[in-house]
Amino acid sequence: MLIDQEKCNGCGICVPYCPVGAISVSGKKASIDLDICAECGTCGRRYIVKCPTGAIYDDPNLFETERGISKYFSDPMTTHKVTKIPGRGTEEVKTNDVTGRVKRGEIGVALEMGRPCLGTTLAEVQKVTTALARIGIVWEHMSPLSHIMDDPANGTFPARRLGLRMISCIIEFTAPAERLEAILTEVRRVAKELDTVFSLDLITRYDPDGRIPVREDVEKLGFTVRPNAKINLGLGRPLSEV
Ligand code: SF4
Ligand code: SF4
């Protein structure tokens, strides 16, 4: 987003709405620090931020620049150009009732890096993707992250993109259930190197008798299992049965 310096009166109304503190007022003019802005679009939503002069506007050339990538990860009102999925470009492996990505005998993993008020950068994401690539993880194709890697086998991104900021980036993949220990061990190791927060989602299908197949294994590894964390109903789209 950008602020028209001719129109801005420096009232400061927009400042507290930015989730990462990228807007500041100086000399009676507001400006956006583009090194901090994650392109979430919040400040430009006129039904939320009542800018009295209409000074905040979308960069018309955003998607011709690298910054357009940030918008796909930060703005839920955007539809991803490759996956064609609105709302940050992924249906997310954690909504398995809808996507049906995780089959029996598999686990799905979603690492949700960065949250509002903190966010993350692609450099932080790369710490995780390179670590997981070393143990042979293959990335979810219908995820915006897969489309900006330059070397998926090594989990790397082009160097020019590493500074890009995003509100939240979801690293998604599925793997055979027997890889559980290797994956969680690597996640725990790399977590100590991260300069952001993340949530770890583990997705598995219930056994017919209601048991959660990998629960005991996860607990043996020292993780607290919270099976009530998020259960999405299929909303009439039972693709998991396909
Ligand atoms: S709300 Fe509008 S006029 Fe007020 S500081 Fe922000 S951009 Fe400027
Ligand atoms: S687009 Fe989002 S991150 Fe960027 S300045 Fe506006 S509110 Fe802040």
mmCIF file of N, CA and C in Angstrom, residues 27-71:
data_model
loop_
_atom_site.group_PDB
_atom_site.id
_atom_site.type_symbol
_atom_site.label_atom_id
_atom_site.label_comp_id
_atom_site.label_asym_id
_atom_site.label_seq_id
_atom_site.Cartn_x
_atom_site.Cartn_y
_atom_site.Cartn_z
ATOM 1 N N GLY A 27 6.167 14.964 10.683
ATOM 2 C CA GLY A 27 5.995 16.219 9.960
ATOM 3 C C GLY A 27 4.603 16.375 9.386
ATOM 4 N N LYS A 28 3.598 15.875 10.137
ATOM 5 C CA LYS A 28 2.183 15.972 9.740
ATOM 6 C C LYS A 28 1.853 15.225 8.451
ATOM 7 N N LYS A 29 2.662 14.205 8.154
ATOM 8 C CA LYS A 29 2.364 13.319 7.027
ATOM 9 C C LYS A 29 2.592 11.876 7.471
ATOM 10 N N ALA A 30 1.679 11.009 7.075
ATOM 11 C CA ALA A 30 1.882 9.584 7.360
ATOM 12 C C ALA A 30 2.630 8.943 6.198
ATOM 13 N N SER A 31 3.407 7.927 6.539
ATOM 14 C CA SER A 31 4.076 7.158 5.483
ATOM 15 C C SER A 31 4.154 5.705 5.895
ATOM 16 N N ILE A 32 4.346 4.853 4.912
ATOM 17 C CA ILE A 32 4.450 3.407 5.145
ATOM 18 C C ILE A 32 5.886 2.992 4.901
ATOM 19 N N ASP A 33 6.468 2.332 5.900
ATOM 20 C CA ASP A 33 7.823 1.796 5.734
ATOM 21 C C ASP A 33 7.703 0.480 4.949
ATOM 22 N N LEU A 34 8.091 0.514 3.699
ATOM 23 C CA LEU A 34 7.909 -0.663 2.846
ATOM 24 C C LEU A 34 8.853 -1.812 3.210
ATOM 25 N N ASP A 35 9.848 -1.552 4.048
ATOM 26 C CA ASP A 35 10.685 -2.655 4.532
ATOM 27 C C ASP A 35 9.965 -3.448 5.621
ATOM 28 N N ILE A 36 8.915 -2.836 6.202
ATOM 29 C CA ILE A 36 8.159 -3.506 7.268
ATOM 30 C C ILE A 36 6.803 -3.982 6.764
ATOM 31 N N CYS A 37 6.192 -3.214 5.889
ATOM 32 C CA CYS A 37 4.838 -3.526 5.379
ATOM 33 C C CYS A 37 4.807 -4.929 4.767
ATOM 34 N N ALA A 38 3.778 -5.687 5.139
ATOM 35 C CA ALA A 38 3.623 -7.049 4.615
ATOM 36 C C ALA A 38 2.553 -7.121 3.532
ATOM 37 N N GLU A 39 2.028 -5.969 3.111
ATOM 38 C CA GLU A 39 1.005 -5.899 2.055
ATOM 39 C C GLU A 39 -0.271 -6.663 2.421
ATOM 40 N N CYS A 40 -0.708 -6.508 3.669
ATOM 41 C CA CYS A 40 -1.944 -7.191 4.085
ATOM 42 C C CYS A 40 -3.194 -6.493 3.571
ATOM 43 N N GLY A 41 -3.064 -5.236 3.195
ATOM 44 C CA GLY A 41 -4.183 -4.495 2.613
ATOM 45 C C GLY A 41 -5.133 -3.871 3.621
ATOM 46 N N THR A 42 -4.925 -4.105 4.913
ATOM 47 C CA THR A 42 -5.878 -3.609 5.921
ATOM 48 C C THR A 42 -6.036 -2.088 5.873
ATOM 49 N N CYS A 43 -4.933 -1.380 5.782
ATOM 50 C CA CYS A 43 -5.016 0.082 5.844
ATOM 51 C C CYS A 43 -5.784 0.651 4.657
ATOM 52 N N GLY A 44 -5.864 -0.103 3.560
ATOM 53 C CA GLY A 44 -6.554 0.385 2.371
ATOM 54 C C GLY A 44 -8.033 0.043 2.322
ATOM 55 N N ARG A 45 -8.530 -0.681 3.324
ATOM 56 C CA ARG A 45 -9.952 -1.058 3.321
ATOM 57 C C ARG A 45 -10.752 0.085 3.943
ATOM 58 N N ARG A 46 -11.461 0.780 3.114
ATOM 59 C CA ARG A 46 -12.084 2.019 3.570
ATOM 60 C C ARG A 46 -13.230 1.794 4.543
ATOM 61 N N TYR A 47 -13.797 0.553 4.543
ATOM 62 C CA TYR A 47 -14.846 0.263 5.511
ATOM 63 C C TYR A 47 -14.248 -0.025 6.887
ATOM 64 N N ILE A 48 -12.936 -0.151 6.966
ATOM 65 C CA ILE A 48 -12.271 -0.364 8.258
ATOM 66 C C ILE A 48 -11.546 0.908 8.695
ATOM 67 N N VAL A 49 -10.672 1.386 7.847
ATOM 68 C CA VAL A 49 -9.858 2.555 8.191
ATOM 69 C C VAL A 49 -10.491 3.790 7.545
ATOM 70 N N LYS A 50 -11.032 4.663 8.380
ATOM 71 C CA LYS A 50 -11.769 5.833 7.866
ATOM 72 C C LYS A 50 -10.800 6.992 7.620
ATOM 73 N N CYS A 51 -9.946 6.809 6.645
ATOM 74 C CA CYS A 51 -9.038 7.897 6.274
ATOM 75 C C CYS A 51 -9.879 9.074 5.753
ATOM 76 N N PRO A 52 -9.780 10.246 6.370
ATOM 77 C CA PRO A 52 -10.671 11.348 5.993
ATOM 78 C C PRO A 52 -10.379 11.932 4.616
ATOM 79 N N THR A 53 -9.226 11.627 4.060
ATOM 80 C CA THR A 53 -8.879 12.252 2.775
ATOM 81 C C THR A 53 -8.717 11.235 1.641
ATOM 82 N N GLY A 54 -8.917 9.940 1.949
ATOM 83 C CA GLY A 54 -8.757 8.916 0.911
ATOM 84 C C GLY A 54 -7.333 8.845 0.389
ATOM 85 N N ALA A 55 -6.371 9.021 1.301
ATOM 86 C CA ALA A 55 -4.974 9.120 0.862
ATOM 87 C C ALA A 55 -4.300 7.759 0.667
ATOM 88 N N ILE A 56 -4.889 6.694 1.225
ATOM 89 C CA ILE A 56 -4.226 5.384 1.176
ATOM 90 C C ILE A 56 -4.695 4.638 -0.069
ATOM 91 N N TYR A 57 -3.774 4.119 -0.827
ATOM 92 C CA TYR A 57 -4.184 3.466 -2.076
ATOM 93 C C TYR A 57 -3.289 2.268 -2.408
ATOM 94 N N ASP A 58 -3.845 1.373 -3.231
ATOM 95 C CA ASP A 58 -3.090 0.201 -3.702
ATOM 96 C C ASP A 58 -2.023 0.644 -4.695
ATOM 97 N N ASP A 59 -0.837 0.064 -4.565
ATOM 98 C CA ASP A 59 0.206 0.283 -5.575
ATOM 99 C C ASP A 59 -0.260 -0.393 -6.870
ATOM 100 N N PRO A 60 -0.532 0.361 -7.926
ATOM 101 C CA PRO A 60 -1.066 -0.261 -9.147
ATOM 102 C C PRO A 60 -0.086 -1.221 -9.806
ATOM 103 N N ASN A 61 1.180 -1.120 -9.468
ATOM 104 C CA ASN A 61 2.196 -1.989 -10.085
ATOM 105 C C ASN A 61 2.667 -3.102 -9.145
ATOM 106 N N LEU A 62 1.915 -3.316 -8.045
ATOM 107 C CA LEU A 62 2.400 -4.237 -7.011
ATOM 108 C C LEU A 62 2.751 -5.620 -7.558
ATOM 109 N N PHE A 63 1.875 -6.175 -8.396
ATOM 110 C CA PHE A 63 2.101 -7.550 -8.842
ATOM 111 C C PHE A 63 3.139 -7.653 -9.952
ATOM 112 N N GLU A 64 3.682 -6.526 -10.344
ATOM 113 C CA GLU A 64 4.817 -6.547 -11.277
ATOM 114 C C GLU A 64 6.131 -6.502 -10.506
ATOM 115 N N THR A 65 6.046 -6.435 -9.193
ATOM 116 C CA THR A 65 7.251 -6.387 -8.364
ATOM 117 C C THR A 65 7.289 -7.617 -7.454
ATOM 118 N N GLU A 66 8.421 -7.824 -6.810
ATOM 119 C CA GLU A 66 8.552 -8.935 -5.860
ATOM 120 C C GLU A 66 7.601 -8.761 -4.676
ATOM 121 N N ARG A 67 7.252 -7.511 -4.353
ATOM 122 C CA ARG A 67 6.371 -7.270 -3.207
ATOM 123 C C ARG A 67 4.986 -7.899 -3.397
ATOM 124 N N GLY A 68 4.593 -8.121 -4.629
ATOM 125 C CA GLY A 68 3.300 -8.759 -4.887
ATOM 126 C C GLY A 68 3.227 -10.139 -4.251
ATOM 127 N N ILE A 69 4.368 -10.792 -4.113
ATOM 128 C CA ILE A 69 4.413 -12.115 -3.468
ATOM 129 C C ILE A 69 3.944 -12.009 -2.023
ATOM 130 N N SER A 70 4.366 -10.958 -1.339
ATOM 131 C CA SER A 70 3.969 -10.782 0.067
ATOM 132 C C SER A 70 2.452 -10.729 0.203
ATOM 133 N N LYS A 71 1.805 -10.086 -0.753
ATOM 134 C CA LYS A 71 0.349 -9.931 -0.660
ATOM 135 C C LYS A 71 -0.363 -11.286 -0.663
#
